[in-house]
JSON list of C-alpha atoms in Angstrom, two decimals:
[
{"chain": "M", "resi": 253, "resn": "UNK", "atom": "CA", "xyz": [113.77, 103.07, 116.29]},
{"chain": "M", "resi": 254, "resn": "UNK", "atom": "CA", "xyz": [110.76, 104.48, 114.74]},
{"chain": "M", "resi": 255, "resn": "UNK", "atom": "CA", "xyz": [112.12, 107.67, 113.40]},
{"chain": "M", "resi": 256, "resn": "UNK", "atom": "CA", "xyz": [108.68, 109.04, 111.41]},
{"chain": "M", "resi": 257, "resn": "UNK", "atom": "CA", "xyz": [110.26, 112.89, 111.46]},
{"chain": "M", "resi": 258, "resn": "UNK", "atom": "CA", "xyz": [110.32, 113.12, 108.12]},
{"chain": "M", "resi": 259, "resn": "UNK", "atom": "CA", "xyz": [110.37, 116.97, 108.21]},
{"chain": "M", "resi": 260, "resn": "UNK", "atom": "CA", "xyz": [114.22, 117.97, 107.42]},
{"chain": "M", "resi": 261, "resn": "UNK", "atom": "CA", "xyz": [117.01, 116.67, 105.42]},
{"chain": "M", "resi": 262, "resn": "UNK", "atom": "CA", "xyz": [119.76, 118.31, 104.01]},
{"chain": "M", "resi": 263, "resn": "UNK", "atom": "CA", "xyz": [123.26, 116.89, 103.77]},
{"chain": "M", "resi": 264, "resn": "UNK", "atom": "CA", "xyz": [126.19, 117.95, 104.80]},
{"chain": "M", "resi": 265, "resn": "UNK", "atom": "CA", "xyz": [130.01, 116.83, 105.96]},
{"chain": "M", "resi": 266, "resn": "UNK", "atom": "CA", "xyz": [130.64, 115.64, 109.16]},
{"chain": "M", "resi": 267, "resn": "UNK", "atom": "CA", "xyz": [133.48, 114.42, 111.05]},
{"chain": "M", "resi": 268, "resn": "UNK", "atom": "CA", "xyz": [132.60, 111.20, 113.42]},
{"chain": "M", "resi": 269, "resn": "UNK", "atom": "CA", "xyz": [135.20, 110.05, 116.60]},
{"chain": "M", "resi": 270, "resn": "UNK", "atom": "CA", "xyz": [134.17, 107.05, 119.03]},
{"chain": "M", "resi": 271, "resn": "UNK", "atom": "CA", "xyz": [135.90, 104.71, 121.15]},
{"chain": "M", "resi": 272, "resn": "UNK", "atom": "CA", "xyz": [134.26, 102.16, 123.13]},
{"chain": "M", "resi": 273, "resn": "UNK", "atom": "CA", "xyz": [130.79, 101.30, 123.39]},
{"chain": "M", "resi": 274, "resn": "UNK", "atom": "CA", "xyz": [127.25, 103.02, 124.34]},
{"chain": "M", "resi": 275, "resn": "UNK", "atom": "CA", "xyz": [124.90, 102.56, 127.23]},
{"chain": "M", "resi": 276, "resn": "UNK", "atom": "CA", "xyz": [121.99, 103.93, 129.10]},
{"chain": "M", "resi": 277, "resn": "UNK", "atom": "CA", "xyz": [123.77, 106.80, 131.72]},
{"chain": "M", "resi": 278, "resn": "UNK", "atom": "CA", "xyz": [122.43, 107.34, 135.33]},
{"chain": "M", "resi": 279, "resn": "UNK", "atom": "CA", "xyz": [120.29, 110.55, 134.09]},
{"chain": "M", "resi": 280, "resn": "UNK", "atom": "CA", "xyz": [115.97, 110.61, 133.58]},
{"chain": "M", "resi": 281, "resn": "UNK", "atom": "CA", "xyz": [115.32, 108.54, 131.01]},
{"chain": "M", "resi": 282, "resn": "UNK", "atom": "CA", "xyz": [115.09, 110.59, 127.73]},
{"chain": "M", "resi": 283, "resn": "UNK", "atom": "CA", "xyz": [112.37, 110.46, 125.75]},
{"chain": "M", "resi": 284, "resn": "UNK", "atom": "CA", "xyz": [110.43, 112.33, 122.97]},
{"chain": "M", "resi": 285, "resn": "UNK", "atom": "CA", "xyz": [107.20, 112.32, 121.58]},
{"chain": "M", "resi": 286, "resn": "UNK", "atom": "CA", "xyz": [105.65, 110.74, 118.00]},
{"chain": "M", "resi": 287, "resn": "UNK", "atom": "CA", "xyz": [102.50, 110.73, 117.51]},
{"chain": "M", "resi": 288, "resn": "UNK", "atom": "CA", "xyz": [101.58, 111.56, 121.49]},
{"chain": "M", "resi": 289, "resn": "UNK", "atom": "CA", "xyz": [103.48, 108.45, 122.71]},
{"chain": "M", "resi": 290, "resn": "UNK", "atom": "CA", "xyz": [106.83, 108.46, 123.96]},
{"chain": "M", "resi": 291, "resn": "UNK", "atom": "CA", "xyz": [109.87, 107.18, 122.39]},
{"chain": "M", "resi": 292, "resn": "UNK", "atom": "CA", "xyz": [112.29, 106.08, 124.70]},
{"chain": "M", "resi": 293, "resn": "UNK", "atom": "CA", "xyz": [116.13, 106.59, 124.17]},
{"chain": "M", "resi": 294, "resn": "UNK", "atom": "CA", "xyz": [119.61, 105.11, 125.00]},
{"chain": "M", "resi": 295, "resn": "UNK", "atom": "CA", "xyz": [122.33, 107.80, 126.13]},
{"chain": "M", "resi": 296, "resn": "UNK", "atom": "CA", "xyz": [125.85, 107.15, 124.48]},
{"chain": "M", "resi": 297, "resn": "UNK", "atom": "CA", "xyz": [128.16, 107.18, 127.05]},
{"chain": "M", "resi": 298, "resn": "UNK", "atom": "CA", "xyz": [131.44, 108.43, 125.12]},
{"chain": "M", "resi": 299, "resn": "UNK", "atom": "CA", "xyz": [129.98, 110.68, 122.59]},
{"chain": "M", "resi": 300, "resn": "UNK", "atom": "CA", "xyz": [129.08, 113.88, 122.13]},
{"chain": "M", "resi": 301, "resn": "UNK", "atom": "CA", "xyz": [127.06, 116.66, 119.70]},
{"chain": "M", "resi": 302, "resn": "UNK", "atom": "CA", "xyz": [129.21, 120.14, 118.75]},
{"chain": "M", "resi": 303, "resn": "UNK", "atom": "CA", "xyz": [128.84, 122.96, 116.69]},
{"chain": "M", "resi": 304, "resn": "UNK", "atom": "CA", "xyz": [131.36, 125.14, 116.12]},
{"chain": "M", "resi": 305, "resn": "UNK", "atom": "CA", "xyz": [131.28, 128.94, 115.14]},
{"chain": "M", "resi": 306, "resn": "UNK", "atom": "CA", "xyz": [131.75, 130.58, 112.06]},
{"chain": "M", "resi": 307, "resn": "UNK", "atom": "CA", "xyz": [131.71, 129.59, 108.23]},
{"chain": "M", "resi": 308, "resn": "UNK", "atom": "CA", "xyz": [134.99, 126.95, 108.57]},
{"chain": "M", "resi": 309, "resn": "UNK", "atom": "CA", "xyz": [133.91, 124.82, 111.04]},
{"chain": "M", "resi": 310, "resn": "UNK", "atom": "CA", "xyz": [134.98, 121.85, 109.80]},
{"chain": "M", "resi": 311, "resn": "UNK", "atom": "CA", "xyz": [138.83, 123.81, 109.88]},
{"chain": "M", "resi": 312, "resn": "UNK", "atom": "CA", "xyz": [138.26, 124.59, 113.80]},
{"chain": "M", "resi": 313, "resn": "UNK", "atom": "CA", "xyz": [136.85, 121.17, 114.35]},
{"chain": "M", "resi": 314, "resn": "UNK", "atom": "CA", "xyz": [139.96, 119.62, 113.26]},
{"chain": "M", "resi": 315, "resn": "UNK", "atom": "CA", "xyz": [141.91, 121.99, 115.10]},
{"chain": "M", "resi": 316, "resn": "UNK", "atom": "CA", "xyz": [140.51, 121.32, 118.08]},
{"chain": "M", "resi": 317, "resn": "UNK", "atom": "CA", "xyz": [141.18, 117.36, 117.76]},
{"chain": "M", "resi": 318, "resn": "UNK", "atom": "CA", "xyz": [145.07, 118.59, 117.33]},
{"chain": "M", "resi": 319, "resn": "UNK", "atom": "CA", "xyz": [144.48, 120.14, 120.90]},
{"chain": "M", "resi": 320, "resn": "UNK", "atom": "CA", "xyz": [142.57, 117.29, 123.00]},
{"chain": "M", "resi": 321, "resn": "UNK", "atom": "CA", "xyz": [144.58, 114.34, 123.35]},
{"chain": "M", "resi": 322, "resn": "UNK", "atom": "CA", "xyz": [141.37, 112.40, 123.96]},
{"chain": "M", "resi": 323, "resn": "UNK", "atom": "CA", "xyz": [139.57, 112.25, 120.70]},
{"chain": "M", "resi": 324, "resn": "UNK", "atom": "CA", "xyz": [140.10, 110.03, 118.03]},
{"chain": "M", "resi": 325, "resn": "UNK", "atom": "CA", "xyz": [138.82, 110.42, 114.42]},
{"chain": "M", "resi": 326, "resn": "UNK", "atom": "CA", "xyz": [136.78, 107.35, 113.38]},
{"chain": "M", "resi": 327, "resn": "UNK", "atom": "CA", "xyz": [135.06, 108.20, 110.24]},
{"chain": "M", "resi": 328, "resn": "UNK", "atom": "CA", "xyz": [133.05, 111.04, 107.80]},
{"chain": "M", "resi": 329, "resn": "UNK", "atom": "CA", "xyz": [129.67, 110.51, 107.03]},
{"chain": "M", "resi": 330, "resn": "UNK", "atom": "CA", "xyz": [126.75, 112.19, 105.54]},
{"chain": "M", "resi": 331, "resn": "UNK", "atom": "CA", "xyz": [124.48, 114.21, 108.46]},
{"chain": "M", "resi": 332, "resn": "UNK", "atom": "CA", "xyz": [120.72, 115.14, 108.32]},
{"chain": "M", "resi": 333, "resn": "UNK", "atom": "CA", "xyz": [119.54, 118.47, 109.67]},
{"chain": "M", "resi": 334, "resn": "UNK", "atom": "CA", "xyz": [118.89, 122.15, 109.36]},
{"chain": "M", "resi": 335, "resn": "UNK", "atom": "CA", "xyz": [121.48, 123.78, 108.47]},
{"chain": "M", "resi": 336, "resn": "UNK", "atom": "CA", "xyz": [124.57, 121.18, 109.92]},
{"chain": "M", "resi": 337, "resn": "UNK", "atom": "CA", "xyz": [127.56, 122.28, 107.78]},
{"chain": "M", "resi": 338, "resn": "UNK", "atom": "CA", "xyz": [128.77, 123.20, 110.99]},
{"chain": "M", "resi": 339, "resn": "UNK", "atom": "CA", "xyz": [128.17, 119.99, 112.99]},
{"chain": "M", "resi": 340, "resn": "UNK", "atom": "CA", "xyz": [129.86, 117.20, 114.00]},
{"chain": "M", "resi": 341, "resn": "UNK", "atom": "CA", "xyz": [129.76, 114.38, 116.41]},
{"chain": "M", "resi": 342, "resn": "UNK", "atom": "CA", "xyz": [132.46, 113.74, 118.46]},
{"chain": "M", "resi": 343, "resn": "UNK", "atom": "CA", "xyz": [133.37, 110.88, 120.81]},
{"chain": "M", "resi": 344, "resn": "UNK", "atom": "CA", "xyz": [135.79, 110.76, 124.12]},
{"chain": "M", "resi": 345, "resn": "UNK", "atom": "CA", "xyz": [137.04, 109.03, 126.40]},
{"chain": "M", "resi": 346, "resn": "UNK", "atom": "CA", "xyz": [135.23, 108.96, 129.78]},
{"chain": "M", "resi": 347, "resn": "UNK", "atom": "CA", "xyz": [131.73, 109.13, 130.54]},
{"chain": "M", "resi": 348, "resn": "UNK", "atom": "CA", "xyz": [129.74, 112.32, 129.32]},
{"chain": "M", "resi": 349, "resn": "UNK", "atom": "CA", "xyz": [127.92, 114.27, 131.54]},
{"chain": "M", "resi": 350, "resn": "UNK", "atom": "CA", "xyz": [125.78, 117.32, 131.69]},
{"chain": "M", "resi": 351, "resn": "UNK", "atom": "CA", "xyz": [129.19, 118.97, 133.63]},
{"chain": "M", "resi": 352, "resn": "UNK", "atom": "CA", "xyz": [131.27, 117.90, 130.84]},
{"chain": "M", "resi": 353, "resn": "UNK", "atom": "CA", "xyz": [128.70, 119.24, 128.18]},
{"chain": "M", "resi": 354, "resn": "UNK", "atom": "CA", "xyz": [128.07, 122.48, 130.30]},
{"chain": "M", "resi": 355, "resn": "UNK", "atom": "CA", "xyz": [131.99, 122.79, 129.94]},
{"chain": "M", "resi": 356, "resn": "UNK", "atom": "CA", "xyz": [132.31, 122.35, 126.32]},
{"chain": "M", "resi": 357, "resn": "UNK", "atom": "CA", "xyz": [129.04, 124.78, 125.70]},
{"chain": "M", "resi": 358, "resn": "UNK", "atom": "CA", "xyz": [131.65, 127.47, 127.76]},
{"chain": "M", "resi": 359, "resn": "UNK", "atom": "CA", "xyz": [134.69, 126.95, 125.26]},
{"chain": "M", "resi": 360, "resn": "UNK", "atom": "CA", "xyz": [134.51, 130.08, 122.85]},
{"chain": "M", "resi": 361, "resn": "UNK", "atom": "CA", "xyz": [134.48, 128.25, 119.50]},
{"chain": "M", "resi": 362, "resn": "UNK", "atom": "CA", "xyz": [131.35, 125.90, 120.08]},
{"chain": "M", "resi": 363, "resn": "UNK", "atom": "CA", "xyz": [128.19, 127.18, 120.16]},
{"chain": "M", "resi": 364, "resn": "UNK", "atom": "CA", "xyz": [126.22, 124.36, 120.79]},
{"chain": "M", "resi": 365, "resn": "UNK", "atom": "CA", "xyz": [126.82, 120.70, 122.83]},
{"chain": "M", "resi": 366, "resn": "UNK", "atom": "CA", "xyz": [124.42, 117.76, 123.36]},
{"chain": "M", "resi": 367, "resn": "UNK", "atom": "CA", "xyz": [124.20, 114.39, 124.29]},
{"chain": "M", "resi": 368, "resn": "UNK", "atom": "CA", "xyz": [124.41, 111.83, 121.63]},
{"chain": "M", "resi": 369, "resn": "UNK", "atom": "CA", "xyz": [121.70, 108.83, 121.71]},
{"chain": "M", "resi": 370, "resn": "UNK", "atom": "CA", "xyz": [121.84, 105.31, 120.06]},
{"chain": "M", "resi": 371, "resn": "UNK", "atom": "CA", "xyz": [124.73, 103.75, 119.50]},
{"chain": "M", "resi": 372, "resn": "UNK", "atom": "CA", "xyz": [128.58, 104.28, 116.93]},
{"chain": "M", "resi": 373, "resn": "UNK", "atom": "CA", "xyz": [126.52, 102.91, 114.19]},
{"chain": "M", "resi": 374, "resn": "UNK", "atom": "CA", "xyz": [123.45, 105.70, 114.68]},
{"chain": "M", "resi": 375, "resn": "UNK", "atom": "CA", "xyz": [124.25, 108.25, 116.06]},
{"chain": "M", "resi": 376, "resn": "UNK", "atom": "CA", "xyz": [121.66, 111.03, 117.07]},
{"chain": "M", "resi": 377, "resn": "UNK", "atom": "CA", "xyz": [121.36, 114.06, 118.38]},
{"chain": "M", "resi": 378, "resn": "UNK", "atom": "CA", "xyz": [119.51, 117.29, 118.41]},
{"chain": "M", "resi": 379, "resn": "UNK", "atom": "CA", "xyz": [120.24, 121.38, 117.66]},
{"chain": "M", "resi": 380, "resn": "UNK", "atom": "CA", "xyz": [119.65, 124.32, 119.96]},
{"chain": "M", "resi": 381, "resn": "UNK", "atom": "CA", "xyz": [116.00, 124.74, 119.37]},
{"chain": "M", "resi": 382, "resn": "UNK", "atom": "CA", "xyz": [113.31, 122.66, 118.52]},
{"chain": "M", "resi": 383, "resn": "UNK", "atom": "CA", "xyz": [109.88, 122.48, 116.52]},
{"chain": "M", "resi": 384, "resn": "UNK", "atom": "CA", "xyz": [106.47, 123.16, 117.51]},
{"chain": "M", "resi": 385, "resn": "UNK", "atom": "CA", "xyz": [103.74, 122.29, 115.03]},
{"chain": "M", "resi": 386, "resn": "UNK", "atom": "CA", "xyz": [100.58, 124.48, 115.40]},
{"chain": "M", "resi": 387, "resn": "UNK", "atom": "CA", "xyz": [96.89, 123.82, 113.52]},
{"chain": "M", "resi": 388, "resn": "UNK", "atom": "CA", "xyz": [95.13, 126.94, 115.09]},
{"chain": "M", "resi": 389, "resn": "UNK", "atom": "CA", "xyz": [96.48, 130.56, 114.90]},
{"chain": "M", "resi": 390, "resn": "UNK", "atom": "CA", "xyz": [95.11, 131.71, 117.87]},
{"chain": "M", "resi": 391, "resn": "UNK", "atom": "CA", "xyz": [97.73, 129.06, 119.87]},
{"chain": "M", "resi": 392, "resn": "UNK", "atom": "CA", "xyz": [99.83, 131.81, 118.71]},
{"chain": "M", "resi": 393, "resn": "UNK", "atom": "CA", "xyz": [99.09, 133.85, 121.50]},
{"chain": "M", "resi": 394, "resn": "UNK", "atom": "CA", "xyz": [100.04, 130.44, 123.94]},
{"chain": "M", "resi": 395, "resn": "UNK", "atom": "CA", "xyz": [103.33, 130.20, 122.40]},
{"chain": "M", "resi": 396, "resn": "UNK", "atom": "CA", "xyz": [104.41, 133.46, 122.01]},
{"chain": "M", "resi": 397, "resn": "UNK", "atom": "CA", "xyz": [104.17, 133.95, 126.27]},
{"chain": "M", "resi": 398, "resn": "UNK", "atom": "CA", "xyz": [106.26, 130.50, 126.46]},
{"chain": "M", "resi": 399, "resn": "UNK", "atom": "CA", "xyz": [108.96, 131.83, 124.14]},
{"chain": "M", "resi": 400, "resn": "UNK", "atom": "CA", "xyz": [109.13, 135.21, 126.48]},
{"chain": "M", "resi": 401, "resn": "UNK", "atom": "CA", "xyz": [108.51, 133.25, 129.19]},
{"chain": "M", "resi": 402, "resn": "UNK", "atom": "CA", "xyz": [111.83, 131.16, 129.04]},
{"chain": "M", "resi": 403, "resn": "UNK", "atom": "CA", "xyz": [113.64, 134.24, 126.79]},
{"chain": "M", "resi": 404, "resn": "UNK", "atom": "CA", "xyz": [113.62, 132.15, 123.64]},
{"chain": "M", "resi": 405, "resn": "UNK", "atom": "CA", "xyz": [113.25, 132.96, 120.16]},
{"chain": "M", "resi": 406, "resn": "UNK", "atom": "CA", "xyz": [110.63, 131.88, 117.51]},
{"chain": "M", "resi": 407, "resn": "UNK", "atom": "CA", "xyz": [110.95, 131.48, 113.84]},
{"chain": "M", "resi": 408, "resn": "UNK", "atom": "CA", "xyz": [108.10, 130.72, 111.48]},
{"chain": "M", "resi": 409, "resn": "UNK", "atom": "CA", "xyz": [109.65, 127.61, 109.10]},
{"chain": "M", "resi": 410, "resn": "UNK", "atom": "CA", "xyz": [106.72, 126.55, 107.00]},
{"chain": "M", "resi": 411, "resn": "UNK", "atom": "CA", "xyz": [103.31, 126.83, 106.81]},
{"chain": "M", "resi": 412, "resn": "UNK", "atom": "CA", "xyz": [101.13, 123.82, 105.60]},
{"chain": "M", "resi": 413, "resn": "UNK", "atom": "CA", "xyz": [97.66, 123.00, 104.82]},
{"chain": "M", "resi": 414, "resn": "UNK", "atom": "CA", "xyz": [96.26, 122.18, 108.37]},
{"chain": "M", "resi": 415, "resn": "UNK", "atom": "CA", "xyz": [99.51, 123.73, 110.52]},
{"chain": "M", "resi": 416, "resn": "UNK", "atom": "CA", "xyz": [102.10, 126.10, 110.87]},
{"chain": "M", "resi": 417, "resn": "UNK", "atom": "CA", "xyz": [105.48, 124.86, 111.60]},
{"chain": "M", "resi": 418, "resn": "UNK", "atom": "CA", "xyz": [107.87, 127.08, 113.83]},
{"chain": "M", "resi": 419, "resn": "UNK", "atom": "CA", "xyz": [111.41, 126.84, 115.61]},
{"chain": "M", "resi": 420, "resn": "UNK", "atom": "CA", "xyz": [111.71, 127.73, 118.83]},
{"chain": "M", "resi": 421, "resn": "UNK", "atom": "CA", "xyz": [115.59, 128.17, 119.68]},
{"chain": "M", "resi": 422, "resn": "UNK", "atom": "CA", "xyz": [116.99, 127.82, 123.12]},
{"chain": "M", "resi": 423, "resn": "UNK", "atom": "CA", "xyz": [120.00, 130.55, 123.38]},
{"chain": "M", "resi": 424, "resn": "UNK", "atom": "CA", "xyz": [123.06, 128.97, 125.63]},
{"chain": "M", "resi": 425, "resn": "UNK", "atom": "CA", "xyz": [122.59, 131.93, 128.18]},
{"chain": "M", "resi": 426, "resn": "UNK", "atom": "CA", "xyz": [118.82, 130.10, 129.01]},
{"chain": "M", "resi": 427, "resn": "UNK", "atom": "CA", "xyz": [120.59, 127.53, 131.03]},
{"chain": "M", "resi": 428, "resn": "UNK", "atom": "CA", "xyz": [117.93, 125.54, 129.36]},
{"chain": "M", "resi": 429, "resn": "UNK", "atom": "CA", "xyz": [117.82, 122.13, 127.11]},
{"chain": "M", "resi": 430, "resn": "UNK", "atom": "CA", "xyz": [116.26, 122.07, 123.79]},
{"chain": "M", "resi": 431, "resn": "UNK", "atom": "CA", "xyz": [115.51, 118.27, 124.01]},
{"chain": "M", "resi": 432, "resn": "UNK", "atom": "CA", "xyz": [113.95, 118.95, 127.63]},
{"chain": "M", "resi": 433, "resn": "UNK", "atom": "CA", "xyz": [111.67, 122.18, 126.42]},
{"chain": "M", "resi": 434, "resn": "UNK", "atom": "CA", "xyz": [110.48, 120.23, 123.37]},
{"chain": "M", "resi": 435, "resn": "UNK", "atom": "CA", "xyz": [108.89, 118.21, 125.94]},
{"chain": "M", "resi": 436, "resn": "UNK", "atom": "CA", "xyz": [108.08, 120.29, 128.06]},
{"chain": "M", "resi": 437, "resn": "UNK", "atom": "CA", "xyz": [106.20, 122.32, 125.07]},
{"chain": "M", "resi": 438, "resn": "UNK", "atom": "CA", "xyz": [104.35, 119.39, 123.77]},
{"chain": "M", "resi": 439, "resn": "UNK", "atom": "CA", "xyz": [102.96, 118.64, 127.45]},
{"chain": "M", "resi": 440, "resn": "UNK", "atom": "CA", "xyz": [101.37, 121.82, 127.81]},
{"chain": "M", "resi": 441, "resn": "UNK", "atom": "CA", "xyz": [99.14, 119.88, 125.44]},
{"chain": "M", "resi": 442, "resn": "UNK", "atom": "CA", "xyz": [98.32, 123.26, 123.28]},
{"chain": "M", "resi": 443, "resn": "UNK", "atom": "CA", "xyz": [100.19, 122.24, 120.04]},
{"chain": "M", "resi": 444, "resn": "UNK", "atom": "CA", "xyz": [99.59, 119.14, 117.24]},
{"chain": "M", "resi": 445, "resn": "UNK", "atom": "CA", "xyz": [103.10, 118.33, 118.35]},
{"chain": "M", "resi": 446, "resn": "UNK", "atom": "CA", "xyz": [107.08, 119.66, 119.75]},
{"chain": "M", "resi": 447, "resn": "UNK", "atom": "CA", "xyz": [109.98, 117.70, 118.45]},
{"chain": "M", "resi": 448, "resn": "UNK", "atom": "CA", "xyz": [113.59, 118.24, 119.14]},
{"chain": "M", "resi": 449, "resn": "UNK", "atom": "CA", "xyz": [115.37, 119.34, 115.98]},
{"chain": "M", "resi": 450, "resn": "UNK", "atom": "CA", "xyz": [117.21, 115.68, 115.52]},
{"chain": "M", "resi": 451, "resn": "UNK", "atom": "CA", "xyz": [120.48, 115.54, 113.56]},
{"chain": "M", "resi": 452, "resn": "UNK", "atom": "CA", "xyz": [121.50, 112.32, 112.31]},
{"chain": "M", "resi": 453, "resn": "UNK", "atom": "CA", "xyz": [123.64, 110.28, 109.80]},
{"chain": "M", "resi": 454, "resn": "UNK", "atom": "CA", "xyz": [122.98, 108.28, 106.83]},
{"chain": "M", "resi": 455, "resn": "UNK", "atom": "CA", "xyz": [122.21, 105.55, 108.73]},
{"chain": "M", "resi": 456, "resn": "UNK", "atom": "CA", "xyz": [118.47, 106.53, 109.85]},
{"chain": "M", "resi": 457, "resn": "UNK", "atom": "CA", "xyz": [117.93, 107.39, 106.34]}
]
């Protein structure tokens, strides 16, 4: 996979669980964009992306494994990301699907669940909120009446020579997908480019 976001990486612990294997799922075929093409991606069908609340996740994390019968730990590995400390990706049995991850967002102690793409090996997945690259301050204006618009929030991140970089972050209440609006953002066609914010291990490194 050509994986040219070269724009975060900070490690950080994470716990890994998986069971069988990893295939496309019956959903739109997920894609982002690099460069202004697409970048198509395979859905892993027993794994999943959580964050947990609070300064010990990795404590509640492996509390919750005591409580589900269903997960398995497989191994720890180094994860890429803003800010992951409290990340982890987790694999079950059964298929995932958005009702299962719309359950798990509802469980008090996570604050975030995704879908995982690739495969046990690399694993990758995304936070809640993405980034959106701008080279003209006026687009300002554009983006600030998307982020009201869908009752998101922005955060400057850096500012570069020829752009500004910002997160936009998609609050759980939304009902909407940061992987989806990062699309959906970068096909307005008013920004240099909108990227999920991808986590991932050491093995995309």
């Amino acid at each position: 996979m050509n994986m040219s976001l070269n724009y975060f990486k900070l490690a950080a612990l994470t716990a890994v669980i998986a069971l069988v294997s990893c295939s496309k799922l019956d959903i739109n075929d997920p894609y982002y964009y690099v460069e202004g093409e697409k970048v198509y991606l395979d859905v892993c069908k027993d794994m999943v992306f959580l964050e947990f609340k609070g300064d010990e996740g990795y404590e509640t994390f492996m509390e919750y494994l005591k409580e589900d019968p269903f997960l398995e730990p497989w191994s720890y590995d180094g994860l890429y990301g803003h800010q992951v400390s409290q990340s982890f990706f987790v694999f079950r049995k059964g298929s995932i699907s958005r009702a299962r991850i719309n359950a798990l967002k509802k469980r008090e102690e996570i604050t975030h669940a995704a879908y995982v793409f690739g495969d046990h090996d690399r694993p990758l997945s995304y936070r809640n909120k993405f980034i959106v690259s701008i080279s003209d301050p006026a687009d300002y204006i554009f983006l600030h009446g998307l982020v009201d618009k869908f009752g998101f929030e922005l955060k400057f991140w850096h500012k570069y020579t020829n752009s500004i970089e910002n997160f936009v972050v998609v609050p759980e209440d939304t009902g909407k997908d940061a992987f989806d609006m990062a699309n959906y953002f970068h096909e307005t066609g008013k920004f240099r480019y909108s990227s999920p914010d991808f986590v991932f291990t050491r093995a995309f490194d």
